[in-house]
PDB file of C-alpha atoms in Angstrom:
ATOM      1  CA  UNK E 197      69.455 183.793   8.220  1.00  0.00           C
ATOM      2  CA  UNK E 198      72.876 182.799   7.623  1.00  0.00           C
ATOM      3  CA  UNK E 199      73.038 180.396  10.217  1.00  0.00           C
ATOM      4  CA  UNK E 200      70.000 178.328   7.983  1.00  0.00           C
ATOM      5  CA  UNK E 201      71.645 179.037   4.808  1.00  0.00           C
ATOM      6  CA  UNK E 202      75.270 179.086   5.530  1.00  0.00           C
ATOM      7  CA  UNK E 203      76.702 179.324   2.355  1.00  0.00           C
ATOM      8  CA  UNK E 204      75.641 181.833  -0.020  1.00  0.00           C
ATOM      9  CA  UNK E 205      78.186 181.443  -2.850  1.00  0.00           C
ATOM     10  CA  UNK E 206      77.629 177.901  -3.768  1.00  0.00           C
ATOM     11  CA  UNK E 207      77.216 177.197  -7.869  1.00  0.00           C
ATOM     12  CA  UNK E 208      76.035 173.159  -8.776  1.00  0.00           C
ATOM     13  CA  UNK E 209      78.331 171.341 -11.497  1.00  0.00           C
ATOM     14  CA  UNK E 210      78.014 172.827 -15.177  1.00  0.00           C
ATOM     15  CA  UNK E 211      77.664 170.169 -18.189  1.00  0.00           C
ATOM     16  CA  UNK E 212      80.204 170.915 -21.155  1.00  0.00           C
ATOM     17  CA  UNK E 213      78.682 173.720 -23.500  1.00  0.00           C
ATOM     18  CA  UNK E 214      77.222 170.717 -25.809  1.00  0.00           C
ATOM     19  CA  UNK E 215      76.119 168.742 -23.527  1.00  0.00           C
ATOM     20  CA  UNK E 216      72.646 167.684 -24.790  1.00  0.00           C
ATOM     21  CA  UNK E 217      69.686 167.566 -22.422  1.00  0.00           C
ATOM     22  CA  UNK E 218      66.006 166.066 -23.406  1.00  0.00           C
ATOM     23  CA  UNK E 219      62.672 167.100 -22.406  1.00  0.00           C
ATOM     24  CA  UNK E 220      60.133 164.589 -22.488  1.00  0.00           C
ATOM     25  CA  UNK E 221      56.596 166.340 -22.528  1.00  0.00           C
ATOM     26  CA  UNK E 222      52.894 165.975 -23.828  1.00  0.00           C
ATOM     27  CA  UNK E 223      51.947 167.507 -26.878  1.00  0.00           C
ATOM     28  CA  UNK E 224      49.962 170.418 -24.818  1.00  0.00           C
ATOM     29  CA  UNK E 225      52.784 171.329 -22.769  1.00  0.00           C
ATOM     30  CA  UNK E 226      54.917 171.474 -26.301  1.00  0.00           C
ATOM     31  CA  UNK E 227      52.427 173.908 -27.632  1.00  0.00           C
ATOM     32  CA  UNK E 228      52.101 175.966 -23.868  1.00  0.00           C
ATOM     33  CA  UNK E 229      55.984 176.380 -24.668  1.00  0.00           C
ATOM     34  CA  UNK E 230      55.253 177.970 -27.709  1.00  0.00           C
ATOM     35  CA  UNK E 231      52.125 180.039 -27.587  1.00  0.00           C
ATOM     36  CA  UNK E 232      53.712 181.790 -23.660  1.00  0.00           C
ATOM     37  CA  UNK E 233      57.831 181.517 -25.175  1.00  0.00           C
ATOM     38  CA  UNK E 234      57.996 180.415 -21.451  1.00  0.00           C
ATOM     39  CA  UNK E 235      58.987 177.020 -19.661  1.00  0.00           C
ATOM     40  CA  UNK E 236      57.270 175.868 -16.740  1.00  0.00           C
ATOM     41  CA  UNK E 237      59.143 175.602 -13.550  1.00  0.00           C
ATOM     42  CA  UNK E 238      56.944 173.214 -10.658  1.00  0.00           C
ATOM     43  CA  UNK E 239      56.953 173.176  -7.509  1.00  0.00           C
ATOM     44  CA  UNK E 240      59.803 170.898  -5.230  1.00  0.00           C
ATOM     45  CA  UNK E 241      57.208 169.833  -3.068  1.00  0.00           C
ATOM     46  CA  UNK E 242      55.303 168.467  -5.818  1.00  0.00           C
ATOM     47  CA  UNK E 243      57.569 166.018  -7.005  1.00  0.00           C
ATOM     48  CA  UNK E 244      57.689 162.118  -6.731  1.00  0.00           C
ATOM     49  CA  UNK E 245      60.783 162.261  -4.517  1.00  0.00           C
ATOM     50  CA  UNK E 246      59.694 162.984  -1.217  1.00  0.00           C
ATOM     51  CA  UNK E 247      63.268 164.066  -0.467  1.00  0.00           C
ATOM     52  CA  UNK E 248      63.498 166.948  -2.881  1.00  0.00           C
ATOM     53  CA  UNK E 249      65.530 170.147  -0.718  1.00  0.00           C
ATOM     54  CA  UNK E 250      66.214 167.742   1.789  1.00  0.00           C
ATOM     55  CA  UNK E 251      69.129 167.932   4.005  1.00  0.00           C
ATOM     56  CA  UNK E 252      71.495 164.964   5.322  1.00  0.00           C
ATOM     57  CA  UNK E 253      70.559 164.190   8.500  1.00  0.00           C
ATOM     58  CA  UNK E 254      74.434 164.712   9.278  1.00  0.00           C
ATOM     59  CA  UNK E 255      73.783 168.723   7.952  1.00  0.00           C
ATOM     60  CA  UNK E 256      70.449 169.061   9.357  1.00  0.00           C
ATOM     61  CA  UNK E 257      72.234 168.118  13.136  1.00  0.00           C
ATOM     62  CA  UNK E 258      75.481 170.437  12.461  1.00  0.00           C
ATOM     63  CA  UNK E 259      73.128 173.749  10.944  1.00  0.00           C
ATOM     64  CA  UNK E 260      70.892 173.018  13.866  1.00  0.00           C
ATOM     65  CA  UNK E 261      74.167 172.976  16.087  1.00  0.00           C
ATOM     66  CA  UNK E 262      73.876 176.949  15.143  1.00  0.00           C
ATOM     67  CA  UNK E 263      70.574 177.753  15.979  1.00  0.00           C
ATOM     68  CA  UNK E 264      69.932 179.911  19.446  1.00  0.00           C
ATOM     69  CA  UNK E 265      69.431 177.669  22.660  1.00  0.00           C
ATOM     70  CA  UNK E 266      66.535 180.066  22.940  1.00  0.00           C
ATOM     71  CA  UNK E 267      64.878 177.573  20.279  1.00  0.00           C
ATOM     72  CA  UNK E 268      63.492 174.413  22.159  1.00  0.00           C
ATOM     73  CA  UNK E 269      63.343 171.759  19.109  1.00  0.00           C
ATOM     74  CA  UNK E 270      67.041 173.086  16.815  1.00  0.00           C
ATOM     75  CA  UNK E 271      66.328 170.543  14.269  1.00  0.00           C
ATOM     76  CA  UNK E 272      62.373 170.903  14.034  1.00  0.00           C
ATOM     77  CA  UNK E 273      63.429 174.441  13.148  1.00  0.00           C
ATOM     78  CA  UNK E 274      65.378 173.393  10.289  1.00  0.00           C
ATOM     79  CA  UNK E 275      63.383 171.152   8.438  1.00  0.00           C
ATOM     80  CA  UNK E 276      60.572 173.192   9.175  1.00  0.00           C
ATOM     81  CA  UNK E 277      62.319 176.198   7.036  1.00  0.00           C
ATOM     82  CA  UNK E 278      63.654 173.436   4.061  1.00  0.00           C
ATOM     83  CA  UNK E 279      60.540 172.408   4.208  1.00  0.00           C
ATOM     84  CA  UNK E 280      58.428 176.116   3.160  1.00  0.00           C
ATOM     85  CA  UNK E 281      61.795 176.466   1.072  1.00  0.00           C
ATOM     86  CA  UNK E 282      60.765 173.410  -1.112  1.00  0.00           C
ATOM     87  CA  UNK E 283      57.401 175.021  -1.351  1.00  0.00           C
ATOM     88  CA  UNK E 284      58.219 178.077  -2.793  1.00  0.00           C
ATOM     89  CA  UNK E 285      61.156 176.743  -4.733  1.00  0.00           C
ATOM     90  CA  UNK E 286      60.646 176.017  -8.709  1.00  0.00           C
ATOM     91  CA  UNK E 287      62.156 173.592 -11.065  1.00  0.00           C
ATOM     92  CA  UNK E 288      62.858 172.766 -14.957  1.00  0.00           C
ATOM     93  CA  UNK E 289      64.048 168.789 -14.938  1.00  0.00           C
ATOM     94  CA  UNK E 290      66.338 167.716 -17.996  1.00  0.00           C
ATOM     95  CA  UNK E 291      67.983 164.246 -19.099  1.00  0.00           C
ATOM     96  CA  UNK E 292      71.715 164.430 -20.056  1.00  0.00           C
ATOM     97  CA  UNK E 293      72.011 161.862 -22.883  1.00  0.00           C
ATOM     98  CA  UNK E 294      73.677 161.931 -26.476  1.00  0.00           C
ATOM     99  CA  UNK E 295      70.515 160.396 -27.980  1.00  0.00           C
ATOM    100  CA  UNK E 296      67.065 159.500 -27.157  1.00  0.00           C
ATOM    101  CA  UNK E 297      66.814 157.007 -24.324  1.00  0.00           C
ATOM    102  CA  UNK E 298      64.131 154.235 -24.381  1.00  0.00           C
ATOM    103  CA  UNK E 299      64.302 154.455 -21.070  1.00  0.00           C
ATOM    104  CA  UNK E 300      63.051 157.811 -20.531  1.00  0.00           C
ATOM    105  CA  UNK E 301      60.113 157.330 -23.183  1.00  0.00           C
ATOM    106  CA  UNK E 302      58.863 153.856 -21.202  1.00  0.00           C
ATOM    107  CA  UNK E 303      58.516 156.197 -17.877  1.00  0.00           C
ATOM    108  CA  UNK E 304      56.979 158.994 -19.611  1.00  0.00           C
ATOM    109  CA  UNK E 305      54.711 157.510 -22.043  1.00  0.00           C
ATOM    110  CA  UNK E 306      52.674 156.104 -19.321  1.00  0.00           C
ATOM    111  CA  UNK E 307      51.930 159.767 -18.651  1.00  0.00           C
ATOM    112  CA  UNK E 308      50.937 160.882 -21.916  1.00  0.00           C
ATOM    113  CA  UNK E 309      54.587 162.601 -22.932  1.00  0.00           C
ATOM    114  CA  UNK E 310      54.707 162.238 -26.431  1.00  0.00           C
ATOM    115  CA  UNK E 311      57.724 165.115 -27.432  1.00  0.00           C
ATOM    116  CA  UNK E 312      60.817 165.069 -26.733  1.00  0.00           C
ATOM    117  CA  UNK E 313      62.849 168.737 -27.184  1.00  0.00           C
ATOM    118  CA  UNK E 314      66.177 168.660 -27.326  1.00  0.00           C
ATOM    119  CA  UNK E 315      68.723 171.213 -26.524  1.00  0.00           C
ATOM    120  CA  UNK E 316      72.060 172.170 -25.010  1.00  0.00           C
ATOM    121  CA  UNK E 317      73.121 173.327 -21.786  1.00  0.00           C
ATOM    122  CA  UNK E 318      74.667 176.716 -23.560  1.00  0.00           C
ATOM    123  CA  UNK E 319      71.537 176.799 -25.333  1.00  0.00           C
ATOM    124  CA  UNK E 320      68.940 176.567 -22.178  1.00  0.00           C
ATOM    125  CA  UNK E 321      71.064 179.052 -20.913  1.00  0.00           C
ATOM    126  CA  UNK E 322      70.789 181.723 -23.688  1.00  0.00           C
ATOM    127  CA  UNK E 323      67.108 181.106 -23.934  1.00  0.00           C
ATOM    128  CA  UNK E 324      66.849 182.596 -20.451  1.00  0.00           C
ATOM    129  CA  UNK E 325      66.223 186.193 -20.871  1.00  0.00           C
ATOM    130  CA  UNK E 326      69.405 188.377 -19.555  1.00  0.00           C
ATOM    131  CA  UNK E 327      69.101 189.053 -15.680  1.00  0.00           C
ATOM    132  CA  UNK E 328      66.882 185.421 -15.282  1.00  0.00           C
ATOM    133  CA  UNK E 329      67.249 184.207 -11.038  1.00  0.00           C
ATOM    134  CA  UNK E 330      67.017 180.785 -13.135  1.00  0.00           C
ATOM    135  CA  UNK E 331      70.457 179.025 -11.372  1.00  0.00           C
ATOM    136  CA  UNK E 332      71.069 175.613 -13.489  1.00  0.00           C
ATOM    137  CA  UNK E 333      73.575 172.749 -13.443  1.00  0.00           C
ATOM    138  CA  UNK E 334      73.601 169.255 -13.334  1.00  0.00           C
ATOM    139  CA  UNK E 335      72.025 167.356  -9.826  1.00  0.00           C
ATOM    140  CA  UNK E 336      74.800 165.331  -7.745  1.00  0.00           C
ATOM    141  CA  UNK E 337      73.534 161.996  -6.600  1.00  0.00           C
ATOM    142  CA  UNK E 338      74.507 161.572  -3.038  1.00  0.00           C
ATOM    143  CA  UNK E 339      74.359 158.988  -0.135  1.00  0.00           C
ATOM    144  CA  UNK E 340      72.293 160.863   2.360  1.00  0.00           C
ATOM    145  CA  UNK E 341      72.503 158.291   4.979  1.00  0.00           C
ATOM    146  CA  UNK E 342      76.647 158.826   5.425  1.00  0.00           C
ATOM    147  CA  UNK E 343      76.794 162.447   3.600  1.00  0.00           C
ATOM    148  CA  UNK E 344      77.535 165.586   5.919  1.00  0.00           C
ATOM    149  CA  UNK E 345      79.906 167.257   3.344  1.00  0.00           C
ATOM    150  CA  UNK E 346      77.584 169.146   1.111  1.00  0.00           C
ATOM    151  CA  UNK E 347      77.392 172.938   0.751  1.00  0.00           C
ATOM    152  CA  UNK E 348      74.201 174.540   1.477  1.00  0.00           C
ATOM    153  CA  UNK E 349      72.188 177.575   0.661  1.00  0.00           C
ATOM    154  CA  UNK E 350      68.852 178.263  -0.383  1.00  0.00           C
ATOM    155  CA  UNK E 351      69.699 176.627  -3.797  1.00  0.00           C
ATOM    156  CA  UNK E 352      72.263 173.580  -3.190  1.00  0.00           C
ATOM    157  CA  UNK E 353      69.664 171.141  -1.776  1.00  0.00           C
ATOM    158  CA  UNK E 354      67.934 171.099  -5.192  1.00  0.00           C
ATOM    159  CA  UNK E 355      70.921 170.171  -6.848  1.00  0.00           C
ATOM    160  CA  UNK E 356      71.234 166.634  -4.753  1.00  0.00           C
ATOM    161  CA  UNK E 357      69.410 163.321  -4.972  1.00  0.00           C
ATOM    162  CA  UNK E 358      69.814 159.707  -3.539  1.00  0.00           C
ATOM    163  CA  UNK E 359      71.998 156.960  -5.065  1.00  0.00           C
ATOM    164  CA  UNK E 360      68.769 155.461  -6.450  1.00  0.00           C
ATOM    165  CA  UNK E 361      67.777 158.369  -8.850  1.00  0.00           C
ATOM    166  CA  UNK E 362      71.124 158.416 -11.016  1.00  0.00           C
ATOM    167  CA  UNK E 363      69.819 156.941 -13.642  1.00  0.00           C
ATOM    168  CA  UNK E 364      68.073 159.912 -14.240  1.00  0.00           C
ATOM    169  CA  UNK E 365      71.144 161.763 -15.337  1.00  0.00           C
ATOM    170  CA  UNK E 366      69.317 165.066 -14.438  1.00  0.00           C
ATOM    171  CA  UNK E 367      70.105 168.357 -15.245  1.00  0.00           C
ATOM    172  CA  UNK E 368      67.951 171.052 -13.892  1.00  0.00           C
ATOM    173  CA  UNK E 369      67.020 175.010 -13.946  1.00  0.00           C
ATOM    174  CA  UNK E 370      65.947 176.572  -9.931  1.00  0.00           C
ATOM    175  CA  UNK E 371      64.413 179.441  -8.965  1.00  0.00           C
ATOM    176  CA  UNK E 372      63.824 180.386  -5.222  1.00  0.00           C
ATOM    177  CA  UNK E 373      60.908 182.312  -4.497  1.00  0.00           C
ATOM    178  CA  UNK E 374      61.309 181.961  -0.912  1.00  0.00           C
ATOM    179  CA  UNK E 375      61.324 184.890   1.329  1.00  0.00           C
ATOM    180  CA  UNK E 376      62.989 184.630   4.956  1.00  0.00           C
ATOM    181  CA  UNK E 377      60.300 185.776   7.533  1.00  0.00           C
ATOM    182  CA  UNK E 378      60.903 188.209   9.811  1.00  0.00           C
ATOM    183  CA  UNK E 379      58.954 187.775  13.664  1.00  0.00           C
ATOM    184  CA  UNK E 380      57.286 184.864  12.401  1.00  0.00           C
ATOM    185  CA  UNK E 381      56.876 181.457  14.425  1.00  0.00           C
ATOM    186  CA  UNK E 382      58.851 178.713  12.623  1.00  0.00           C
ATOM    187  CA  UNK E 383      56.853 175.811  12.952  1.00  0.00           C
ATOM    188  CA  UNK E 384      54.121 173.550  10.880  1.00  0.00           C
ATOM    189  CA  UNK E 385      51.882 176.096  10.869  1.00  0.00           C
ATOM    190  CA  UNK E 386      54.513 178.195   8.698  1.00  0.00           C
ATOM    191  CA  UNK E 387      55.179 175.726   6.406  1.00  0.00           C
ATOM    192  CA  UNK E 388      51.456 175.042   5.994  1.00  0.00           C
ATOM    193  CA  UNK E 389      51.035 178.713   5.242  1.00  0.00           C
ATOM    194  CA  UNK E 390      54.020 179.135   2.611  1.00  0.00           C
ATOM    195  CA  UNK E 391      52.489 175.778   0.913  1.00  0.00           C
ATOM    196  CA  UNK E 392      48.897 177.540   0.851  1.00  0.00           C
ATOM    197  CA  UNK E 393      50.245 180.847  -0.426  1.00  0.00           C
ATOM    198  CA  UNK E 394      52.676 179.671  -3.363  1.00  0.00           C
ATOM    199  CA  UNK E 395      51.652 178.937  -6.569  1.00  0.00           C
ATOM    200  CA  UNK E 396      52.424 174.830  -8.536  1.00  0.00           C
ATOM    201  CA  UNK E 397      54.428 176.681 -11.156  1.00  0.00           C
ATOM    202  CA  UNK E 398      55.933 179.067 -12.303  1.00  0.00           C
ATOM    203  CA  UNK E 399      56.224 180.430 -15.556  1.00  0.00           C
ATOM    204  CA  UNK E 400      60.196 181.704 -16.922  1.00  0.00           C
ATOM    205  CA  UNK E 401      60.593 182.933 -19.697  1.00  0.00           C
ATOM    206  CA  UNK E 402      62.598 181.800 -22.553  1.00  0.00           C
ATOM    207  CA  UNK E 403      63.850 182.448 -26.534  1.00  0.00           C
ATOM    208  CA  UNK E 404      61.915 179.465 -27.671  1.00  0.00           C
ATOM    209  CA  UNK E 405      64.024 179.331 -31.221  1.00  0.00           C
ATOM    210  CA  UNK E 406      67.390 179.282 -28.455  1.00  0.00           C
ATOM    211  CA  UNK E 407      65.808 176.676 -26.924  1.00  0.00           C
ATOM    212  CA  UNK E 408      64.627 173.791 -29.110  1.00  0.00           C
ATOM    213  CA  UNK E 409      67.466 172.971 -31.081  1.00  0.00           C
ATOM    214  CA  UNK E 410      64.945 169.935 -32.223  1.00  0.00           C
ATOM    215  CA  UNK E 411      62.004 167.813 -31.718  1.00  0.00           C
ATOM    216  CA  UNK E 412      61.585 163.945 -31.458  1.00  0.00           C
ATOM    217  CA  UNK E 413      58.359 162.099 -31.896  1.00  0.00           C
ATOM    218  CA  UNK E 414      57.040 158.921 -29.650  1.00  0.00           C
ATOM    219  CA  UNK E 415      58.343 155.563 -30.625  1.00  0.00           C
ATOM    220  CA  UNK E 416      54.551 154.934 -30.055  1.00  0.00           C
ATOM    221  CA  UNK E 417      52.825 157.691 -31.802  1.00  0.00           C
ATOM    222  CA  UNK E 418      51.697 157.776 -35.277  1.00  0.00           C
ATOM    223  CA  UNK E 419      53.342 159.834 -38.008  1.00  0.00           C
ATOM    224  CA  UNK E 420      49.771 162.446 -37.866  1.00  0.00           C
ATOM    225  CA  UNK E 421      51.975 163.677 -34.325  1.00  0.00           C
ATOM    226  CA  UNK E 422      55.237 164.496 -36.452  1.00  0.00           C
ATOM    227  CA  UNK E 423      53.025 166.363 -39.052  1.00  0.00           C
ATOM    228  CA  UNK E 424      51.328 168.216 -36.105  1.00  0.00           C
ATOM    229  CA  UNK E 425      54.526 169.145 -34.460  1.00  0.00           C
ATOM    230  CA  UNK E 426      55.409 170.736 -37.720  1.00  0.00           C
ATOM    231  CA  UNK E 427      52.459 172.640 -38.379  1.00  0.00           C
ATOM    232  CA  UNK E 428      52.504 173.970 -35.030  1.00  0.00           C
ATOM    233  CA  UNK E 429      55.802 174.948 -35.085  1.00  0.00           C
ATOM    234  CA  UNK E 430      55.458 176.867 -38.785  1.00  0.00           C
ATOM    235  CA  UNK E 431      52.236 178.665 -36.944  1.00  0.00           C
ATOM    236  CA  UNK E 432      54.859 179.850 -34.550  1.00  0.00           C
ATOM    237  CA  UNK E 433      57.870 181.019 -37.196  1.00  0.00           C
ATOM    238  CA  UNK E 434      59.905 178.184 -35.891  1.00  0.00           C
ATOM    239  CA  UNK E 435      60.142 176.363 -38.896  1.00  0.00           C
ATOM    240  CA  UNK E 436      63.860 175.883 -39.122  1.00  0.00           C
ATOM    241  CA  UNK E 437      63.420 173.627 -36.144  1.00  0.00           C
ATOM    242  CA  UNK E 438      63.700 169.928 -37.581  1.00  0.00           C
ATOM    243  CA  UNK E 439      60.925 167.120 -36.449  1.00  0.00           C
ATOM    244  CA  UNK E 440      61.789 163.935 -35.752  1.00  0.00           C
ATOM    245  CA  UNK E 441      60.398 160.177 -35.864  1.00  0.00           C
ATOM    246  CA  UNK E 442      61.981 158.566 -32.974  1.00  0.00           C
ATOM    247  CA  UNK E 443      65.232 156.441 -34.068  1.00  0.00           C
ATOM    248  CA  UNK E 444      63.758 153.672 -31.939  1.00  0.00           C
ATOM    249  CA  UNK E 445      61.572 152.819 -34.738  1.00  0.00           C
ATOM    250  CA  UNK E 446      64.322 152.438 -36.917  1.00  0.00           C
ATOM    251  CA  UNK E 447      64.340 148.585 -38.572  1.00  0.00           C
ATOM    252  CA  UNK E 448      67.879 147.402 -39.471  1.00  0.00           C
ATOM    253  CA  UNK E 449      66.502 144.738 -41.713  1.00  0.00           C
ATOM    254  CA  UNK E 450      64.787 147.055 -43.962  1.00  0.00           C
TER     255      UNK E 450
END
């Protein structure tokens, strides 16, 4: 397959070692993290951006340019093997920012997220157990329209986004689960087949006292959530871990 996935070597960008990253997440998925000391990877296909592991048009024409003339539709061949790639491929989205963005807690607040863990990119990668498939680095916001000049492998075309999503300053942990068929016909029904058989998640896991350097509460949620938070985390021996209110609530005239 190394016509499809030309370029095995390919590593994304890497953050500085204190770079922090933000997770926003609902109070369930907080304590999921805790009870499984696991983080939950979903599914590319899943995601709002319909173009998640895809190619340029521009590299979808020249990897198709390799396929065997034996293959009547080249570039239906292609996106038909990105496309069961996206299906069995697993992600863990971060925001890069030096605080808490309002931002980020208008989008998710409308779907419930009411924590906010904070880390480090050397400390997500420590909290991945030694040996982890996990590949992680920060997502390159491309023009897809005019871009030919990527690198690709099974990995790469997680790692790039349109123009549109920069603001999302993303950092992000893949895993692949994707296995290259052998004497298999590439075509929808293939894809249809991969989607069936993989799972929406998967679960990695992680040192969860590595990981959450600390915890920030919703601008919109009462203090009872920061008193939670703590309780749950002393249940769990992580109660070195400092709790937050969010500094959005903060009132300079007071």
């Amino acid at each position: 397959m190394d016509n499809i996935f030309p370029d095995e070597k390919w590593e994304p960008a890497q953050p500085a070692s204190d770079t922090e990253l933000w997770r926003y997440i609902d109070f369930t998925q907080f304590v999921s993290i805790l009870e499984n000391d696991a983080l939950w990877f979903s599914r590319a296909a899943g995601f709002f951006d319909s173009y998640e592991g895809a190619l340029p048009p521009g590299k979808l024409r020249e990897i198709a340019d390799g396929v065997s003339d034996r293959v009547s539709d080249q570039e239906e061949f292609i996106l038909a093997f990105y496309n069961a790639l996206r299906n069995s491929t697993y992600i863990s989205c971060w925001h890069e920012a030096s605080e808490e963005t309002a931002a980020m807690w208008q989008v998710y607040q409308q779907k419930g997220k009411e924590v906010a863990v904070k880390t480090t990119a050397s400390r997500f990668e420590r909290a991945l157990d030694t040996g982890s498939k996990v590949v992680s680095g920060q997502v390159e916001y491309i023009d897809y329209s005019n871009t030919a000049d990527i690198t690709v492998n099974r990995i790469s075309p997680f790692f790039f986004k349109r123009e549109s999503f920069e603001p999302e300053s993303e950092f992000r942990g893949v895993i692949s689960d994707f296995e290259s068929p052998d004497g298999v016909r590439i075509n929808e029904d293939f894809t249809d087949r991969v989607a069936e058989e993989s799972s929406p998640g998967m679960s990695v896991a992680v040192d969860t006292s590595e990981l959450i350097e600390e915890v920030y509460i919703s601008p919109v949620a009462g203090g009872w959530l920061e008193s939670l938070v703590d309780d749950v985390l002393n249940t769990y021996g992580l109660e070195d871990i400092p709790v937050h209110p969010s500094t959005l609530n903060e009132d300079p005239f007071e």
